[in-house]
Coordinates of C-alpha atoms and ligand atoms in Angstrom, one line a residue:
M1 CA -14.1 -1.8 34.0
T2 CA -14.3 -5.6 33.2
L3 CA -11.9 -7.6 31.1
P4 CA -13.1 -10.0 28.4
V5 CA -12.3 -13.4 30.0
S6 CA -13.8 -16.7 28.7
R7 CA -15.6 -18.9 31.1
D8 CA -15.6 -22.3 29.4
Y9 CA -11.9 -22.3 29.0
P10 CA -10.8 -24.4 32.1
Q11 CA -13.3 -27.1 31.0
S12 CA -12.1 -27.2 27.4
L13 CA -8.4 -27.4 28.6
A14 CA -9.3 -30.2 31.0
D15 CA -11.1 -32.1 28.2
Q16 CA -8.1 -31.8 25.8
L17 CA -5.7 -32.9 28.5
D18 CA -7.9 -35.9 29.6
R19 CA -8.1 -37.0 26.0
V20 CA -4.4 -36.9 25.5
L21 CA -3.6 -38.5 28.9
A22 CA -6.0 -41.4 28.1
Q23 CA -3.9 -42.1 24.9
M24 CA -0.5 -42.1 26.7
P25 CA 2.0 -43.6 26.7
E26 CA 2.1 -43.5 22.9
P27 CA 5.6 -43.8 21.3
S28 CA 4.4 -42.3 18.0
G29 CA 3.3 -39.2 19.9
G30 CA -0.3 -39.6 19.0
P31 CA -2.5 -37.1 17.1
A32 CA -2.2 -34.0 19.4
V33 CA 0.7 -32.3 17.7
G34 CA -0.9 -32.7 14.2
Q35 CA -4.1 -31.3 15.5
L36 CA -2.3 -28.3 16.9
E37 CA -0.5 -27.7 13.7
H38 CA -3.7 -27.9 11.7
A39 CA -5.3 -25.3 14.0
L40 CA -2.3 -23.0 13.8
A41 CA -2.2 -23.2 10.0
E42 CA -5.9 -22.2 9.9
A43 CA -5.5 -19.5 12.5
F44 CA -2.7 -17.8 10.6
H45 CA -4.0 -18.7 7.1
V46 CA -0.7 -20.3 6.1
P47 CA -0.1 -23.7 4.4
H48 CA 2.4 -25.0 7.0
A49 CA 2.7 -24.8 10.8
I50 CA 5.3 -26.9 12.6
A51 CA 5.2 -27.3 16.4
V52 CA 8.4 -27.6 18.3
S53 CA 9.6 -27.6 21.9
S54 CA 10.4 -23.9 22.3
G55 CA 10.7 -20.6 20.5
T56 CA 14.5 -21.1 20.5
E57 CA 14.0 -24.4 18.7
A58 CA 11.6 -22.8 16.2
L59 CA 14.4 -20.4 15.3
H60 CA 17.0 -23.2 15.2
A61 CA 14.9 -25.3 12.8
A62 CA 14.1 -22.2 10.7
L63 CA 17.7 -21.1 10.3
S64 CA 18.7 -24.7 9.5
A65 CA 15.9 -24.9 6.9
C66 CA 17.1 -21.7 5.3
G67 CA 20.6 -23.2 5.0
I68 CA 22.2 -20.9 7.5
G69 CA 25.5 -22.4 8.7
Q70 CA 29.2 -22.0 9.2
G71 CA 30.6 -18.7 7.9
D72 CA 27.3 -17.1 7.2
E73 CA 26.4 -13.7 8.7
V74 CA 22.9 -12.9 9.9
L75 CA 21.7 -9.4 10.6
V76 CA 19.9 -9.3 13.9
P77 CA 18.7 -6.2 15.9
A78 CA 20.8 -5.5 19.0
L79 CA 17.3 -4.8 20.4
S80 CA 16.7 -8.5 21.0
V81 CA 17.1 -11.3 23.5
V82 CA 19.9 -13.9 23.6
M83 CA 17.3 -16.6 22.7
T84 CA 17.1 -15.1 19.2
V85 CA 20.9 -15.2 18.7
A86 CA 21.8 -18.5 20.4
P87 CA 20.4 -20.8 17.6
L88 CA 22.3 -19.0 14.9
A89 CA 25.5 -19.2 16.8
A90 CA 24.8 -22.9 17.5
L91 CA 24.7 -23.5 13.7
G92 CA 28.1 -21.8 13.3
A93 CA 26.8 -18.6 11.8
T94 CA 27.8 -15.1 13.1
P95 CA 25.3 -12.6 14.4
V96 CA 25.9 -9.1 13.1
F97 CA 24.0 -6.7 15.3
V98 CA 22.1 -3.8 13.8
D99 CA 20.8 -0.7 15.5
S100 CA 17.2 0.4 15.9
E101 CA 15.5 3.8 15.6
P102 CA 14.4 5.1 19.0
A103 CA 11.4 7.0 17.6
T104 CA 9.9 3.9 15.9
L105 CA 11.7 0.9 17.4
D106 CA 12.2 -0.3 13.8
I107 CA 15.5 -1.5 12.3
D108 CA 17.9 1.3 11.4
Y109 CA 18.3 0.3 7.7
D110 CA 21.2 2.7 7.2
D111 CA 23.2 0.8 9.8
A112 CA 22.1 -2.5 8.4
A113 CA 23.2 -1.5 4.9
R114 CA 26.7 -0.5 6.3
K115 CA 27.0 -4.0 7.8
I116 CA 26.3 -6.0 4.7
T117 CA 29.3 -8.1 3.5
P118 CA 29.6 -10.9 0.9
R119 CA 28.8 -13.4 3.7
T120 CA 25.5 -11.8 4.8
R121 CA 22.8 -14.4 4.1
A122 CA 19.8 -13.5 6.2
I123 CA 18.0 -10.8 8.3
L124 CA 16.2 -11.8 11.5
P125 CA 13.8 -9.1 12.6
V126 CA 12.6 -9.4 16.2
H127 CA 9.1 -8.0 16.9
L128 CA 10.0 -7.1 20.5
W129 CA 7.1 -6.3 22.8
G130 CA 4.8 -7.3 19.9
R131 CA 5.8 -4.1 18.0
M132 CA 6.3 -4.5 14.3
G133 CA 8.6 -2.5 12.0
D134 CA 7.5 -1.5 8.5
P135 CA 7.1 -4.7 6.4
A136 CA 7.6 -2.9 3.1
A137 CA 11.0 -1.5 4.3
L138 CA 12.0 -5.0 5.5
T139 CA 11.1 -6.8 2.3
A140 CA 12.6 -4.1 0.1
F141 CA 15.9 -4.2 2.1
A142 CA 16.0 -8.0 2.0
S143 CA 15.4 -8.2 -1.8
E144 CA 17.9 -5.5 -2.5
H145 CA 20.6 -7.4 -0.7
D146 CA 19.3 -10.9 -1.6
L147 CA 18.7 -11.9 2.1
V148 CA 16.3 -14.5 3.4
I149 CA 13.9 -13.1 6.1
I150 CA 13.4 -15.2 9.3
E151 CA 11.1 -13.4 11.8
D152 CA 11.3 -13.8 15.6
A153 CA 7.6 -13.3 16.3
A154 CA 7.8 -14.9 19.8
Q155 CA 6.1 -11.9 21.4
A156 CA 4.0 -10.9 18.3
V157 CA 1.1 -13.3 18.1
G158 CA -1.9 -11.2 16.9
S159 CA 0.2 -8.2 15.7
S160 CA -0.1 -7.1 12.1
R161 CA 1.0 -4.1 10.1
D162 CA -0.2 -2.9 6.8
E163 CA -2.5 -6.0 6.8
R164 CA 0.4 -8.4 7.2
A165 CA 0.5 -10.6 10.2
A166 CA 3.8 -10.8 12.2
G167 CA 5.4 -14.1 11.4
T168 CA 4.0 -14.3 7.8
I169 CA 6.2 -11.7 6.1
G170 CA 9.5 -13.6 5.7
A171 CA 10.3 -17.1 4.5
I172 CA 9.6 -18.4 8.1
G173 CA 8.0 -16.9 11.2
C174 CA 9.0 -18.2 14.6
F175 CA 6.9 -18.2 17.8
S176 CA 7.2 -19.2 21.4
M177 CA 4.5 -20.6 23.6
K178 CA 6.5 -20.4 26.8
D179 CA 4.3 -19.2 29.7
G180 CA 4.5 -15.4 29.5
K181 CA 3.7 -15.3 25.8
I182 CA 0.1 -14.6 24.8
V183 CA -0.5 -18.2 23.5
W184 CA 1.1 -20.4 26.1
S185 CA 1.6 -24.1 26.8
G186 CA 4.2 -24.0 29.6
E187 CA 7.0 -24.5 27.1
G188 CA 6.6 -24.8 23.3
G189 CA 7.0 -23.0 20.0
F190 CA 6.0 -23.2 16.4
L191 CA 7.0 -21.9 13.0
L192 CA 5.0 -20.8 10.0
T193 CA 5.9 -21.0 6.4
D194 CA 4.4 -21.0 2.9
R195 CA 7.1 -23.2 1.5
R196 CA 6.8 -27.0 1.6
D197 CA 10.6 -27.6 1.4
L198 CA 11.2 -25.4 4.5
A199 CA 8.4 -27.1 6.3
E200 CA 9.7 -30.6 5.5
H201 CA 13.2 -29.6 6.6
A202 CA 11.8 -28.3 9.9
V203 CA 9.8 -31.5 10.5
A204 CA 13.0 -33.6 9.8
F205 CA 15.2 -31.3 11.9
R206 CA 13.0 -31.5 15.0
S207 CA 13.1 -35.3 15.1
H208 CA 16.6 -36.6 14.1
W209 CA 15.8 -36.3 10.4
Q210 CA 12.8 -38.6 10.4
P211 CA 10.7 -38.4 8.4
A212 CA 13.2 -37.0 6.0
P213 CA 12.3 -34.3 3.4
S214 CA 11.0 -35.6 0.0
G215 CA 13.8 -37.4 -1.9
Q216 CA 16.1 -37.8 1.1
A217 CA 16.7 -40.9 3.2
S218 CA 15.5 -41.1 6.8
L219 CA 18.3 -40.6 9.4
S220 CA 20.7 -39.5 6.6
R221 CA 21.7 -36.4 8.5
L222 CA 22.3 -35.4 12.2
A223 CA 19.6 -33.2 13.6
T224 CA 18.1 -33.0 17.1
N225 CA 15.0 -33.7 19.2
S226 CA 12.9 -30.6 19.6
R227 CA 9.5 -32.3 19.4
L228 CA 6.6 -30.8 21.4
A229 CA 5.2 -33.3 24.0
A230 CA 1.6 -34.3 23.5
P231 CA 0.2 -32.9 26.8
L232 CA 1.8 -29.5 25.9
A233 CA 0.3 -29.7 22.4
A234 CA -3.1 -30.2 24.1
I235 CA -2.7 -27.2 26.2
A236 CA -1.5 -25.2 23.2
L237 CA -4.5 -26.3 21.1
A238 CA -7.0 -25.2 23.8
N239 CA -5.2 -21.8 23.8
V240 CA -5.1 -21.5 20.0
H241 CA -8.8 -22.0 19.9
R242 CA -9.1 -18.8 22.0
L243 CA -6.3 -16.9 20.3
E244 CA -8.4 -14.0 19.3
E245 CA -9.8 -13.8 22.8
L246 CA -6.4 -13.8 24.3
V247 CA -5.2 -11.0 22.1
L248 CA -8.4 -9.0 22.9
L249 CA -7.8 -9.5 26.6
R250 CA -4.2 -8.4 26.3
R251 CA -5.3 -5.3 24.4
A252 CA -7.9 -4.5 27.1
Q253 CA -5.4 -5.0 29.9
T254 CA -2.8 -2.7 28.2
R255 CA -5.4 -0.1 27.3
H256 CA -6.6 0.0 30.9
L257 CA -3.2 0.3 32.5
L258 CA -2.0 3.0 30.0
H259 CA -5.2 5.0 30.4
T260 CA -4.8 5.0 34.2
L261 CA -1.1 6.2 33.8
R262 CA -1.6 8.9 31.2
P263 CA -1.2 12.0 33.5
V264 CA 2.0 10.9 35.2
P265 CA 4.9 13.4 34.7
G266 CA 8.1 11.9 33.2
L267 CA 6.2 9.0 31.6
T268 CA 5.0 9.1 28.0
V269 CA 3.0 6.3 26.3
L270 CA 4.8 4.8 23.3
A271 CA 2.1 4.5 20.7
P272 CA 2.3 2.0 17.8
A273 CA 2.5 3.4 14.2
A274 CA -0.8 4.4 12.5
D275 CA -0.9 1.3 10.2
E276 CA 0.2 -1.1 13.0
H277 CA -2.4 -3.3 14.6
W278 CA -0.5 -4.0 17.8
N279 CA -1.2 -7.0 20.0
A280 CA -0.4 -4.8 23.1
F281 CA 2.0 -7.5 24.4
S282 CA 3.5 -5.1 27.0
P283 CA 2.3 -1.7 28.0
L284 CA 5.2 0.6 26.8
L285 CA 6.2 3.9 28.3
R286 CA 9.2 6.1 27.6
V287 CA 10.8 7.2 30.9
D288 CA 12.1 10.7 31.0
L289 CA 13.2 10.7 34.6
P290 CA 16.8 10.9 35.8
G291 CA 18.4 7.4 36.1
A292 CA 15.6 5.8 34.0
R293 CA 17.0 2.3 34.1
T294 CA 17.4 2.5 37.9
F295 CA 13.8 3.6 38.0
T296 CA 12.6 0.5 36.1
E297 CA 14.7 -1.7 38.4
H298 CA 13.2 0.0 41.4
L299 CA 9.7 -0.6 40.0
A300 CA 10.5 -4.3 39.7
K301 CA 11.5 -4.4 43.3
Q302 CA 8.2 -2.6 44.2
G303 CA 6.3 -5.5 42.5
V304 CA 5.8 -4.1 39.0
P305 CA 7.5 -6.7 36.7
N306 CA 9.1 -5.2 33.6
S307 CA 11.5 -6.1 30.8
T308 CA 14.5 -3.9 31.6
G309 CA 14.0 -3.8 35.4
S310 CA 13.2 -7.5 36.1
F311 CA 15.3 -9.1 33.4
R312 CA 18.1 -6.5 33.0
L313 CA 17.5 -6.5 29.2
V314 CA 20.5 -4.9 27.5
P315 CA 21.4 -4.5 23.8
C316 CA 22.7 -7.9 22.6
D317 CA 25.9 -6.3 21.1
T318 CA 27.0 -5.4 24.7
R319 CA 26.7 -9.0 26.1
P320 CA 30.0 -10.6 27.1
M321 CA 29.6 -13.6 24.8
F322 CA 29.8 -11.6 21.6
P323 CA 32.9 -9.9 20.3
R324 CA 32.7 -6.1 20.5
Q325 CA 31.6 -4.5 17.2
D326 CA 33.2 -1.3 15.8
R327 CA 29.9 0.6 16.0
P328 CA 27.9 0.1 19.2
C329 CA 24.2 0.1 18.7
R330 CA 23.4 3.4 20.5
G331 CA 19.7 3.6 19.4
A332 CA 19.1 0.1 20.9
A333 CA 20.8 1.2 24.1
Q334 CA 18.8 4.4 24.3
I335 CA 15.5 2.4 23.8
L336 CA 16.4 -0.2 26.5
D337 CA 17.6 2.5 28.9
R338 CA 14.4 4.5 28.6
T339 CA 11.6 2.0 28.1
L340 CA 9.3 0.7 30.8
A341 CA 7.8 -2.4 29.3
I342 CA 5.4 -4.0 31.8
L343 CA 5.1 -7.8 31.8
L344 CA 1.5 -9.0 31.8
T345 CA -0.2 -12.4 31.8
E346 CA -3.8 -13.3 31.3
R347 CA -4.2 -13.7 35.1
D348 CA -3.7 -10.0 35.7
T349 CA -7.0 -8.6 36.8
V350 CA -8.2 -5.0 36.9
A351 CA -7.1 -5.0 40.6
T352 CA -3.6 -6.1 39.6
L353 CA -3.4 -3.5 36.8
D354 CA -4.7 -0.8 39.2
R355 CA -2.1 -1.7 41.7
Y356 CA 0.7 -1.5 39.1
A357 CA -0.6 1.9 38.0
A358 CA -0.7 3.2 41.6
V359 CA 2.8 2.0 42.3
I360 CA 4.2 3.5 39.1
T361 CA 2.4 6.8 39.7
R362 CA 3.6 7.0 43.3
E363 CA 7.2 6.2 42.5
A364 CA 7.4 8.4 39.4
T365 CA 6.0 11.4 41.4
T366 CA 8.6 11.0 44.2
W367 CA 11.5 9.8 42.0
A368 CA 14.6 12.0 42.1
G369 CA 17.0 9.6 40.5
Ligands
PLP1 C1 10.5 -16.0 24.5 C2 11.3 -15.5 23.4 C3 12.2 -16.3 22.6 C4 12.5 -17.7 23.0 O1 11.4 -18.5 23.2 P1 11.5 -19.8 24.2 O2 10.2 -20.5 24.0 O3 11.7 -19.3 25.6 O4 12.7 -20.6 23.7 C5 12.9 -15.8 21.5 N1 12.7 -14.5 21.2 C6 11.9 -13.7 21.9 C7 11.7 -12.3 21.4 C8 11.2 -14.1 23.0 O5 10.4 -13.3 23.6

């Protein structure tokens, strides 16, 4: 077994960085961010890609561009991370957590429909672990209730379903390039949109409203600084050039690990839907062992990093900073209590994956809860 790793990459990364460093300091920022945005727009076949300093800031700019603010309610899966929710709370909007279906990980649209009020403005699906819900169900729900769709596709670079790429279904798709995501630059993020007005708003928002959107004056509104620094844009550009390779590598890593684990009792591979072209962000297994969550925490201590065990990922509606809702999201809780989602990076070799598989097999076989 060998993994598909590119050889010329370190050189192209060093070349990109050298070029940018030779131009610094450059108060205007130089051309690196524009080049990255051009490459992103081409890679995703969209008219506008805007680079920002993080995935959180991509969501912040996107929500602002869609006019989300004080008093607005935004439907967001409880099966998400706080980084999804913090930007909408920062804009004065209220997150309304919706449940997910344990069998598919998709949004529970019956629950979402129950939670619609006259203040509901947007739905913010989160493609956690790169898995995508049904795009047709999402767009039908949004149009029935007149909601704008903003996607959190931070983990979903390279995923598509029914021929629709994650991050290109809604009005805006938001991505992170923090190390740990498939396309990385240390820190960073970007958003994609078809709409010029939303793109112009995001460009203004990330840089204290300059340049301002068409027809508006520069600095006529308060915004923030969420610009991506040129050296990080250079790293990101080198990685966007091998985006397909990075996704193929992740798929090969996940396939190898899941294949090695298949016969372990108490662990079942969570397969994507038939029409889903999954980026394989995290090898996913359902844990049917007693004390499943304690088992994932135990694996983390044994050197197998994973979402629930290493990061204590819990449904967002149970976090202390949000007021308790009438209906707890039980599906999301069930998913997070029972899913082993292994964290990978492109550095993980066959030897690393085999070590993870050996530890998981050994611990699952002897686990009594
Ligand atoms: C990483 C991540 C974010 C936040 O991205 P940052 O670049 O860390 O700000 C948001 N949502 C999800 C699902 C993520 O995985």
